[in-house]
Short mmCIF file of C-alpha atoms and ligand atoms in Angstrom, two decimals:
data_model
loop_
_atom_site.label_atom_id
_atom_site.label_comp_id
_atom_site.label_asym_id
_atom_site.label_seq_id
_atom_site.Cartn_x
_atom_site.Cartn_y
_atom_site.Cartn_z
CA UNK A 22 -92.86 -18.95 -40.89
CA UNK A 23 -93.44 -22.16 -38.80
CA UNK A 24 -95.91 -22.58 -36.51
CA UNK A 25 -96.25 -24.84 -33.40
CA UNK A 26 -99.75 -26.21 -32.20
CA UNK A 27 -100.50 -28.08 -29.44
CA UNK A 28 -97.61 -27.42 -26.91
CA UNK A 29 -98.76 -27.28 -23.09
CA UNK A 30 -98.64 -24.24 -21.42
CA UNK A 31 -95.62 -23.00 -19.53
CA UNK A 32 -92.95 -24.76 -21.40
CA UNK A 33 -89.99 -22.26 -21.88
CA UNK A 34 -89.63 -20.83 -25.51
CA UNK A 35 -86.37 -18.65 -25.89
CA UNK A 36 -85.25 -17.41 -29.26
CA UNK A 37 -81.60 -18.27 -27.70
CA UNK A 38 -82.48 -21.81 -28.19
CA UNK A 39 -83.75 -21.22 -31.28
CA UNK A 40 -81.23 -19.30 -33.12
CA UNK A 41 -78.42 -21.65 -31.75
CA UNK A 42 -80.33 -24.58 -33.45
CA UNK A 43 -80.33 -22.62 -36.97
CA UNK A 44 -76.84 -21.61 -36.69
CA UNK A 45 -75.94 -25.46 -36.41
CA UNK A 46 -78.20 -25.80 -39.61
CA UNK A 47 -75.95 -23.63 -40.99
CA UNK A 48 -72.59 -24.59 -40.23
CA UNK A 49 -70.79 -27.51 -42.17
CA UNK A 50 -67.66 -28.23 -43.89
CA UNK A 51 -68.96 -27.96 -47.94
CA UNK A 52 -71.86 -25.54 -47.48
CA UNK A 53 -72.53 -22.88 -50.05
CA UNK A 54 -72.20 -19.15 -50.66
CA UNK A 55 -75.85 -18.62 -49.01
CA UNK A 56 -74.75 -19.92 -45.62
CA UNK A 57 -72.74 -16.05 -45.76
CA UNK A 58 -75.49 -14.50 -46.52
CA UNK A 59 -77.97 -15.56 -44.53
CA UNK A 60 -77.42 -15.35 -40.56
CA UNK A 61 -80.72 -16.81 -39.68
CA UNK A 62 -82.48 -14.67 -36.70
CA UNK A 63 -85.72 -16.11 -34.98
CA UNK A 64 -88.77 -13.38 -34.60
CA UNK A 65 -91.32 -15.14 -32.40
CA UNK A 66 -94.47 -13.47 -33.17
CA UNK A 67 -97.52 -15.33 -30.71
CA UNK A 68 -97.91 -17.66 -27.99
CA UNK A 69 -95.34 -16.90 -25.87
CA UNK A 70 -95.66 -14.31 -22.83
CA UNK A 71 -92.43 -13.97 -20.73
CA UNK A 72 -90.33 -16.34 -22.04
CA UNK A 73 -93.04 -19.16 -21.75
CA UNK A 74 -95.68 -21.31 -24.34
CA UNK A 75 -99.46 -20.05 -23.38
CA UNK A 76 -101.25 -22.89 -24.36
CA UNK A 77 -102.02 -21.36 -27.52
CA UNK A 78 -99.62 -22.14 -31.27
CA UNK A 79 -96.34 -20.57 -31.43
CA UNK A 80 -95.51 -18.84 -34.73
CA UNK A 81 -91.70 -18.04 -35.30
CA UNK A 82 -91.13 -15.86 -37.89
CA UNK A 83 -87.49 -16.26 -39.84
CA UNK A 84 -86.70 -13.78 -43.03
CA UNK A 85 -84.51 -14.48 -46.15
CA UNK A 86 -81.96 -12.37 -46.18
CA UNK A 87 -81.71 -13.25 -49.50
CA UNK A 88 -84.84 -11.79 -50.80
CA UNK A 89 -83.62 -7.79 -51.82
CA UNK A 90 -81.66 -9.81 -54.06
CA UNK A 91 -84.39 -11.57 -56.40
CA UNK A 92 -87.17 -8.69 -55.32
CA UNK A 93 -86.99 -8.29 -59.53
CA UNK A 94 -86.95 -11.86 -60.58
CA UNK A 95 -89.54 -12.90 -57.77
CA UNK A 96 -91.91 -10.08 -57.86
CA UNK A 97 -94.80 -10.71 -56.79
CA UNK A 98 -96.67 -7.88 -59.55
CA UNK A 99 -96.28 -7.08 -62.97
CA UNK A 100 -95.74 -9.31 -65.90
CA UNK A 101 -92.03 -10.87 -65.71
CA UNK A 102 -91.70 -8.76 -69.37
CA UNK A 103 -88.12 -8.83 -69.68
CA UNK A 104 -87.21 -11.31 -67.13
CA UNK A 105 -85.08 -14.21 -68.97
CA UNK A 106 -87.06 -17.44 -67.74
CA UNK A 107 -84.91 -19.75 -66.40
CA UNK A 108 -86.06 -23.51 -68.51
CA UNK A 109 -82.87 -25.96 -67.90
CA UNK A 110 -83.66 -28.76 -65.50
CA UNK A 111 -81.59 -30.06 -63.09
CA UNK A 112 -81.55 -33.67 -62.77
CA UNK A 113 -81.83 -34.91 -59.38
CA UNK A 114 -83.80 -31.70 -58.43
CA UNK A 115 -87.53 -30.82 -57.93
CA UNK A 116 -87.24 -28.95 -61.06
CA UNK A 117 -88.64 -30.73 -64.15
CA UNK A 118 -91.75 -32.10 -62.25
CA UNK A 119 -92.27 -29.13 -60.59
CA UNK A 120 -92.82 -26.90 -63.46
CA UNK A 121 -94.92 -30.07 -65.41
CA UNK A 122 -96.84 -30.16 -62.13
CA UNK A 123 -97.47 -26.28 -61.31
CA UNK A 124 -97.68 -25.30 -64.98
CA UNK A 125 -94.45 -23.13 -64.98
CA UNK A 126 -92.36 -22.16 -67.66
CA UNK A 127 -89.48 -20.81 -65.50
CA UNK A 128 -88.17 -23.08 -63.30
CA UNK A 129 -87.46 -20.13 -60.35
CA UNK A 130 -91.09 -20.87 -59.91
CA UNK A 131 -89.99 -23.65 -58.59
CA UNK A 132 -86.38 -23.78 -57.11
CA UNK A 133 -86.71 -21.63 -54.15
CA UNK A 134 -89.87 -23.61 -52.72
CA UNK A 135 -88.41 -26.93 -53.10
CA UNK A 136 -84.79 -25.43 -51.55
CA UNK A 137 -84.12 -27.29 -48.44
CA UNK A 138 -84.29 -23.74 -47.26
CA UNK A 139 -87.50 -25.04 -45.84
CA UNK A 140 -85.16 -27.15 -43.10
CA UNK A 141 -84.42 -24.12 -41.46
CA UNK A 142 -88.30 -24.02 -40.47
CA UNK A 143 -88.48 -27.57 -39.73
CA UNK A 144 -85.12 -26.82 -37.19
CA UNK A 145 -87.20 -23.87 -35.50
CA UNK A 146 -89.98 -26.30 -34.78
CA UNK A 147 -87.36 -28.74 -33.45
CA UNK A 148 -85.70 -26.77 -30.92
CA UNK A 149 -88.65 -26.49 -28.89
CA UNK A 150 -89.64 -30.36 -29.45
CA UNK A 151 -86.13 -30.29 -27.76
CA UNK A 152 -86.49 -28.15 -25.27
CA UNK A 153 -89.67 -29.92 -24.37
CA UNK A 154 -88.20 -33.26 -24.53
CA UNK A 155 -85.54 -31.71 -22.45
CA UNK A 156 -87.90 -31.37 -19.62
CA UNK A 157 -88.93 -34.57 -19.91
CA UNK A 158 -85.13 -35.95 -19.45
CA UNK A 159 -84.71 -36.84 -23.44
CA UNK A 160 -81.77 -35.89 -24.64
CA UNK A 161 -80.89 -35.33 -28.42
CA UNK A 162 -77.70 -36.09 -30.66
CA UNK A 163 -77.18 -36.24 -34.11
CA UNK A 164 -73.57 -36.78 -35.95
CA UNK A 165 -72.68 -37.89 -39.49
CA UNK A 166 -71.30 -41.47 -39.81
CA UNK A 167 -70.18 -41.48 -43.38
CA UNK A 168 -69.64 -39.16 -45.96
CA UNK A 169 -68.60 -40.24 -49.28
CA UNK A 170 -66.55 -44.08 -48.48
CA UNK A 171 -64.75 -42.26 -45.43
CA UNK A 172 -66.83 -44.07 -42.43
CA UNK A 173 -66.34 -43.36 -38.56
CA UNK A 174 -65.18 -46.21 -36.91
CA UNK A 175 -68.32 -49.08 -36.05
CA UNK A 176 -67.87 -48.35 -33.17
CA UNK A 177 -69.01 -44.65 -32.45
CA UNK A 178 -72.22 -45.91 -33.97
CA UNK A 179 -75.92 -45.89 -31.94
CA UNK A 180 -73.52 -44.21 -29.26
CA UNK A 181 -75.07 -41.10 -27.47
CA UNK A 182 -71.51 -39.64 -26.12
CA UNK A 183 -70.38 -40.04 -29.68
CA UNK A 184 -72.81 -38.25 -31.30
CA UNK A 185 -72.35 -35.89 -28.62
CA UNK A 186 -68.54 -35.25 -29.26
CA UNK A 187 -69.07 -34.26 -32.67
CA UNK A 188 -70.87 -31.26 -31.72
CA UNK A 189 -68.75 -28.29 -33.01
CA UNK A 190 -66.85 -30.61 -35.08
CA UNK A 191 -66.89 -29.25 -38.69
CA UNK A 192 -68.14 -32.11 -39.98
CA UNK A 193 -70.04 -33.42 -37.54
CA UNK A 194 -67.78 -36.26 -37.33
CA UNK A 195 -66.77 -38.09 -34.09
CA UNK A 196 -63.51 -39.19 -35.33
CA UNK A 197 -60.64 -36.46 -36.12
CA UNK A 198 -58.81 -38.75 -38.35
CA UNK A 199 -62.22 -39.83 -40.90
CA UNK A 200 -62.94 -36.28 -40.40
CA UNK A 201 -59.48 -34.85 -41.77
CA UNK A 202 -59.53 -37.18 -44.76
CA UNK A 203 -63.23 -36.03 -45.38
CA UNK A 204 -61.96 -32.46 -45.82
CA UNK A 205 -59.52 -33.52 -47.97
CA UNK A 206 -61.81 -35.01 -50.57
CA UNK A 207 -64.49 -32.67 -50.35
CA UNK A 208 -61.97 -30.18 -51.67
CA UNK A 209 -61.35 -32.57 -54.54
CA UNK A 210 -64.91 -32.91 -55.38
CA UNK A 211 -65.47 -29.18 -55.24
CA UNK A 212 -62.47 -29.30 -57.61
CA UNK A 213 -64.44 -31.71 -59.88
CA UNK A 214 -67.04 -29.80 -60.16
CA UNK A 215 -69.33 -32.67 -58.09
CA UNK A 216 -70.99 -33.35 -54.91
CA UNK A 217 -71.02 -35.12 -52.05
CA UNK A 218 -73.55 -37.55 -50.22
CA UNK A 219 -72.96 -39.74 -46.82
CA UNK A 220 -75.05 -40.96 -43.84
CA UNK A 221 -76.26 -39.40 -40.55
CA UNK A 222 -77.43 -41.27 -37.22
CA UNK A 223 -79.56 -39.34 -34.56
CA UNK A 224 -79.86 -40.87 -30.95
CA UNK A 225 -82.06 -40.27 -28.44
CA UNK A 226 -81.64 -40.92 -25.25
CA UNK A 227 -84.26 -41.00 -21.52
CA UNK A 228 -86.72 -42.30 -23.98
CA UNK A 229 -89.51 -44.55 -21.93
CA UNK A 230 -90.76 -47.58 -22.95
CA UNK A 231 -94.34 -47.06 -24.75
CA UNK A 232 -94.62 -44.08 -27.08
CA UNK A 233 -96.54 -44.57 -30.48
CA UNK A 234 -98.60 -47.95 -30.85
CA UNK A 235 -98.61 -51.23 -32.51
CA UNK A 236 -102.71 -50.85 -32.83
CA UNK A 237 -102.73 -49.21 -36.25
CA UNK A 238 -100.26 -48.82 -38.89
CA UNK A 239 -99.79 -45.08 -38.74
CA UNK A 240 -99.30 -44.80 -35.13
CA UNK A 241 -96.79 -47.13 -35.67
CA UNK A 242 -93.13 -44.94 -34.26
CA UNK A 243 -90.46 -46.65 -36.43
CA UNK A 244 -93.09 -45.78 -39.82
CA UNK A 245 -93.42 -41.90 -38.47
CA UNK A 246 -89.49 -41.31 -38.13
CA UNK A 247 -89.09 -43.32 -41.52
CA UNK A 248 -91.62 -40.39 -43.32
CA UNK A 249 -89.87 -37.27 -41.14
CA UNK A 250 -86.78 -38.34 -41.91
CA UNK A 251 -87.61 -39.11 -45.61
CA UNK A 252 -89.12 -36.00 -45.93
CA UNK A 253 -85.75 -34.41 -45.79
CA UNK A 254 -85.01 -32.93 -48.90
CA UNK A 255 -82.23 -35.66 -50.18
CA UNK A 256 -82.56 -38.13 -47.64
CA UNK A 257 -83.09 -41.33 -49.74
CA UNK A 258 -82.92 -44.45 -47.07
CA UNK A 259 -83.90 -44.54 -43.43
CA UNK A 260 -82.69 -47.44 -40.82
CA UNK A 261 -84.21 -47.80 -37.20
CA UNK A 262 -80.89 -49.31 -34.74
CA UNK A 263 -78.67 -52.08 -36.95
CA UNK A 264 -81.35 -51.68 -40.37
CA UNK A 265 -80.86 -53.17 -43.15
CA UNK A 266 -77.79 -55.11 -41.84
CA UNK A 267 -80.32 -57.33 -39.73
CA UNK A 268 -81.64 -58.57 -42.41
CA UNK A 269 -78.54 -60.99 -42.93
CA UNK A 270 -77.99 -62.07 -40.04
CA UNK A 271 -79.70 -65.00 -37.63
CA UNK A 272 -82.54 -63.69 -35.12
CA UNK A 273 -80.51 -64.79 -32.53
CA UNK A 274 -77.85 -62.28 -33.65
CA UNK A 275 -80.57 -59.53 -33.80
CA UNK A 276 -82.87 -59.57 -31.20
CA UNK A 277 -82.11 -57.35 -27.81
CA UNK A 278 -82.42 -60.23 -24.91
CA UNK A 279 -83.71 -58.83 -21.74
CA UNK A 280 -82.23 -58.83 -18.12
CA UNK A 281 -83.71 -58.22 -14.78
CA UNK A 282 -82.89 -55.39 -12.51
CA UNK A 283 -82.49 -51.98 -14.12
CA UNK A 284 -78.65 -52.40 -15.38
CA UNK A 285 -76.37 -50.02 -15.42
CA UNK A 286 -78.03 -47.03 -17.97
CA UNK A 287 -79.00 -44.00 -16.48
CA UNK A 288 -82.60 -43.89 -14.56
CA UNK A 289 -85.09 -42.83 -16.82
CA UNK A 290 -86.46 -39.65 -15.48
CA UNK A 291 -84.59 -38.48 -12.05
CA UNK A 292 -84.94 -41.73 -9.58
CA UNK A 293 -86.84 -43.81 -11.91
CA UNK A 294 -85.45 -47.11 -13.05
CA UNK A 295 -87.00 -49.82 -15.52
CA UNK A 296 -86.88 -53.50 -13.66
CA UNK A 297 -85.28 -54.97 -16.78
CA UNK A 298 -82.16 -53.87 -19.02
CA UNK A 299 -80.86 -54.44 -22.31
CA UNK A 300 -76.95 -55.46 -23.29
CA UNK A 301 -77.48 -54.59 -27.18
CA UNK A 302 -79.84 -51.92 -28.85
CA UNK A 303 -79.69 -53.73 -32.59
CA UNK A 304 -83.43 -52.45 -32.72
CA UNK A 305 -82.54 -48.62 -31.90
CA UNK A 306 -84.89 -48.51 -28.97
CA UNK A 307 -88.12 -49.26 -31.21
CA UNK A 308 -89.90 -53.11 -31.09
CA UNK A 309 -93.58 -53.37 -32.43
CA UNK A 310 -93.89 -49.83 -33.30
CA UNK A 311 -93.32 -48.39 -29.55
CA UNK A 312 -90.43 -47.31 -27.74
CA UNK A 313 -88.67 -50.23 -25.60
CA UNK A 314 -86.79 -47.94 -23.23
CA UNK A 315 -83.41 -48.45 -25.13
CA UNK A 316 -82.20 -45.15 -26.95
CA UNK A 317 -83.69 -44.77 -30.01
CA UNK A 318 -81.18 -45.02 -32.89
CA UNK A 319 -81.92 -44.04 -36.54
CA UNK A 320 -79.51 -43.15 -39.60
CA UNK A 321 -80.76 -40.97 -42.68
CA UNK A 322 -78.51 -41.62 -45.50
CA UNK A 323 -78.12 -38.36 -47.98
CA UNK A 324 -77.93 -38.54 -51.64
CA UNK A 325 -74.87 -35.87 -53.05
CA UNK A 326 -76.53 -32.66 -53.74
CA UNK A 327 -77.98 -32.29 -57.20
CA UNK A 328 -76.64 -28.79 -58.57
CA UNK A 329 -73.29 -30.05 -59.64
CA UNK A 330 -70.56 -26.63 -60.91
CA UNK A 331 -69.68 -29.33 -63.69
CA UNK A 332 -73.17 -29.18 -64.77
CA UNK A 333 -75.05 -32.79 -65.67
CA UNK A 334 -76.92 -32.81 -69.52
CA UNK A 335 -80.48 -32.08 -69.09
CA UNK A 336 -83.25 -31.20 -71.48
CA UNK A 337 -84.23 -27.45 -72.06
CA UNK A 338 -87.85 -27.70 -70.91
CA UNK A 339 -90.97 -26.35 -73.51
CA UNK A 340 -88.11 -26.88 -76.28
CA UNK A 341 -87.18 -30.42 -75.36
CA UNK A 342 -83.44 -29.93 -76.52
CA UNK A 343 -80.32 -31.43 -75.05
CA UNK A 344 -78.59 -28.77 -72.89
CA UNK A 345 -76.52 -28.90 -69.75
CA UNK A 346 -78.43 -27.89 -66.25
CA UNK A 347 -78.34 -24.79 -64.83
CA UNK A 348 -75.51 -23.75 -61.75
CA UNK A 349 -77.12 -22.30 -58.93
CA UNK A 350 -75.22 -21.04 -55.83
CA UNK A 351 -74.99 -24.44 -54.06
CA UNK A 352 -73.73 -26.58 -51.13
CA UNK A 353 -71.02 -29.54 -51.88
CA UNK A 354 -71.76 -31.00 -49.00
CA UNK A 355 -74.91 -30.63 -46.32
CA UNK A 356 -74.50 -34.05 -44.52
CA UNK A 357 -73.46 -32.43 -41.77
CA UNK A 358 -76.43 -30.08 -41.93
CA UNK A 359 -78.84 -33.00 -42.22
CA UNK A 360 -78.16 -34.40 -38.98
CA UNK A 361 -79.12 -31.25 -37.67
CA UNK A 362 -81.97 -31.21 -39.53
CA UNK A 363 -82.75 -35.11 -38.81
CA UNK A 364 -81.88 -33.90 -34.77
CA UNK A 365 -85.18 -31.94 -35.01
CA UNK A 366 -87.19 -34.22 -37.26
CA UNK A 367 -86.58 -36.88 -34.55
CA UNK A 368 -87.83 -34.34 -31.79
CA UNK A 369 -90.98 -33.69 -33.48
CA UNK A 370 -91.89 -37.29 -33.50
CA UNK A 371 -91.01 -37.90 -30.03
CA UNK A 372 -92.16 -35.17 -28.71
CA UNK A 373 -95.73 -35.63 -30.50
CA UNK A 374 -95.56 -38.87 -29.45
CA UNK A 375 -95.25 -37.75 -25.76
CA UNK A 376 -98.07 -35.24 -26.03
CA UNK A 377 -100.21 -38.00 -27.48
CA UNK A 378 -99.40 -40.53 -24.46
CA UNK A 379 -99.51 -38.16 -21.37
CA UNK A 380 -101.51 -34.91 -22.61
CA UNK A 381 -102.11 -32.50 -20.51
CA UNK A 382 -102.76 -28.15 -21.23
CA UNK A 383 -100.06 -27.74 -18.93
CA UNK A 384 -96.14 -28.48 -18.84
CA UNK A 385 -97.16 -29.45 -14.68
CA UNK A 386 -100.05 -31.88 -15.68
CA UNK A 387 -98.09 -33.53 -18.27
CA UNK A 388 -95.40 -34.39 -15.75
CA UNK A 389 -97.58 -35.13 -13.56
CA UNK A 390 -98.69 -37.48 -16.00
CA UNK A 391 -95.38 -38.99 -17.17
CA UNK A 392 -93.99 -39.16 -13.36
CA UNK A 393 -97.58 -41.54 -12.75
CA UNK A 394 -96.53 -43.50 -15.83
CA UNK A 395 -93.15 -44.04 -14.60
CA UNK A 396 -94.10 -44.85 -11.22
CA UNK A 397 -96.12 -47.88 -12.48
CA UNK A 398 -93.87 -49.41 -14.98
CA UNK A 399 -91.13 -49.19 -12.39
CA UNK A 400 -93.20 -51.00 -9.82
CA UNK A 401 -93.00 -47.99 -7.34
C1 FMN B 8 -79.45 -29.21 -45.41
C2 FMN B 8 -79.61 -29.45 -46.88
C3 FMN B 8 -78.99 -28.59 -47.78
C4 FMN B 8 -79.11 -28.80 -49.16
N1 FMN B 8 -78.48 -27.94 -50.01
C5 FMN B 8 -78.63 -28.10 -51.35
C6 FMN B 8 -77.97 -27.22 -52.27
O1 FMN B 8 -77.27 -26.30 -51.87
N2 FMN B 8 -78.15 -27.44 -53.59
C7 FMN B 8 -78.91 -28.47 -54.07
O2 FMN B 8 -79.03 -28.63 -55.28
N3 FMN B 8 -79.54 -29.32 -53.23
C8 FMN B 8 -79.42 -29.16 -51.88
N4 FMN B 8 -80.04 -30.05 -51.03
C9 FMN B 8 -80.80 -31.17 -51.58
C10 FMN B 8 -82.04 -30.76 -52.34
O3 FMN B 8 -82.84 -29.88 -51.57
C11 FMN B 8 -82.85 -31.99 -52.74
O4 FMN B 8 -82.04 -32.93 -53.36
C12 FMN B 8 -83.98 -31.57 -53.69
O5 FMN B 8 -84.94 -30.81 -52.98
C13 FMN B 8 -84.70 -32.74 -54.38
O6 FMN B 8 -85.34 -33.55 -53.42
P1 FMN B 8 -84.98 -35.10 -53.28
O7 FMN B 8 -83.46 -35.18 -53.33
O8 FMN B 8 -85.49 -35.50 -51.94
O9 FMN B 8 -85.59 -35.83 -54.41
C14 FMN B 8 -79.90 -29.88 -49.64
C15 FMN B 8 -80.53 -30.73 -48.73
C16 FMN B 8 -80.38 -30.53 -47.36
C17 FMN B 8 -81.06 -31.46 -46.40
#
């Protein structure tokens, strides 16, 4: 279940939207046995009234398809007498603190919860931050730059049409050739019984200059998409535009310099354009904790999934033995499910981050709003 607070009235919800969002969740090249299993199906169950938000939360229901399945080892009555508990942890996974934490003996208390099953709800909650973004004149794109040592080429990164192109792609690449060779050696680490990690880069573009703050720390923008992109099960390094690379280079490599007139981008929201331009977005769109106008630019890098089918030696927990960790049904590779997932982690911020600046209880005020905004800073 996910549900959505504080959207303005009249903004269109359609479970079309929706459902086209989770089944880009769940394609891939490397996914798991579950992606079969599961076709995931939006319900929405309040706030919208023919076809469009009320003013009131949205809750979207989405089932588990898997659940007849584990109705005996999951039941919610009884005792569990009989049921075999399940006390091998895997390393890398939620599952050895979790049951230390919770006070479990059986680690199923703990697997399904801390499944990145749980993206699906954050990608529900993202398509309509996208399509309210979308009304706004943001546009979304998300593709995987590296997966394993097999890299895009440099330059297809921080580029909009690129991360565009790879929709569809089975890998979310934006290069056929990286993309091929990917394939190949995910097969060869499915052979090995391994996994596979890489990086994803999300970029948003129609962004104005502006959103979040540089008054207080946690209204800071770059420090809210470094925690929802963190909070991605996996995700284990966040950049904002060139990252970590900046840090070796002189400022006067790094910094963006600024031009008058508004350059050749695309006006910011229909006929509005910024009296300055940019030649290089090194800072992915985000100075002092606000939006600078540039497309906003940040990469996710994914750790390779923990459940290995060569299993990794673990302890057997209460006992404290050596063992090796359990195999559950499991992805080899979700990268390209991550930048989905990142896609609508990077829509909630912004689109919270729009709410906060222009308000409004309706879609019409709120653009109202925005259009007044733009208006000034474009010296109309
Ligand atoms: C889209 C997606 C799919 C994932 N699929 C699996 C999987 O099939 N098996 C698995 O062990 N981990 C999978 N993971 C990663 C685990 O959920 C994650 O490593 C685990 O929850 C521990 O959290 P941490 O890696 O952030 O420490 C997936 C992650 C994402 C984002």
């Amino acid at each position: 279940m996910t549900i959505v607070e504080g959207l303005p009235s009249n903004l269109a919800v359609e479970a079309g939207d929706i459902d086209r969002e989770l089944s880009r969740r769940q394609a891939g090249y490397g996914r798991g046995e579950r992606m079969q299993i599961e076709k995931d199906e939006v319900e929405i169950l309040s706030g919208v009234r023919f076809g469009k938000t009320m003013g009131g939360p949205v809750a979207m229901l989405l089932r588990n398809l898997d659940w007849p399945n584990w109705r005996g080892k999951m039941a919610q009555t009884g005792d569990g007498a009989g049921i075999e508990p399940l006390d091998t942890a895997r390393p890398g996974h939620a599952d050895l603190g979790g049951v230390l934490k919770y006070d479990h003996h059986d680690v199923r208390a703990v697997l399904e919860r801390a499944s990145a099953r749980e993206t699906a709800a954050r990608v529900m909650a993202g398509a309509v931050a996208k399509r309210f973004l979308r009304e706004l004149g943001v546009a979304i794109a998300g593709h995987v730059l590296s997966i394993g040592e097999f890299h895009v080429p440099p330059a297809l990164e921080g580029s909009f049409d690129a991360a565009a192109s790879s929709e569809g792609k089975p890998l979310r690449m934006a290069d056929a050739g990286t993309e091929e060779r990917v394939a190949r050696w995910i097969d060869k680490v499915k052979e090995a019984g391994t996994t596979a990690g890489g990086v994803v880069e999300v970029v948003a573009k129609g962004v104005p200059p502006g959103l979040g703050s540089y008054v207080a720390w946690d209204r800071r923008l770059d420090g809210r998409f470094g925690q929802a992109l963190m909070s991605i099960p996996a995700i284990k390094g966040v950049e904002i535009g060139g990252g970590v690379s900046l840090s070796s280079l002189p400022g006067s490599d790094v910094h963006d310099e600024v031009f008058p007139g508004p350059g050749p981008g695309e006006p910011l929201l229909g006929k509005h354009a910024l009296p300055f331009h940019r030649v290089t977005n090194r800072a992915g769109g985000l100075e002092g904790g606000m939006t600078n106008g540039a497309p906003v630019v940040v990469r996710a890098a994914m750790k390779p999934i923990p459940t290995q089918s060569l299993p990794l030696r673990t302890i057997r927990i209460g006992k404290w033995e050596p063992t090796t960790a359990h195999r559950e049904r499991s992805d080899v590779c979700a990268v390209p499910a991550a930048s989905v997932v990142a896609e609508a982690m990077v829509a909630i911020v912004l689109a919270d981050a729009f709410l906060e600046k222009f308000g409004g209880d309706a879609m019409r005020d709120l653009l109202y709003n925005y259009s007044g905004y733009l208006r000034r800073i474009c010296g109309e």
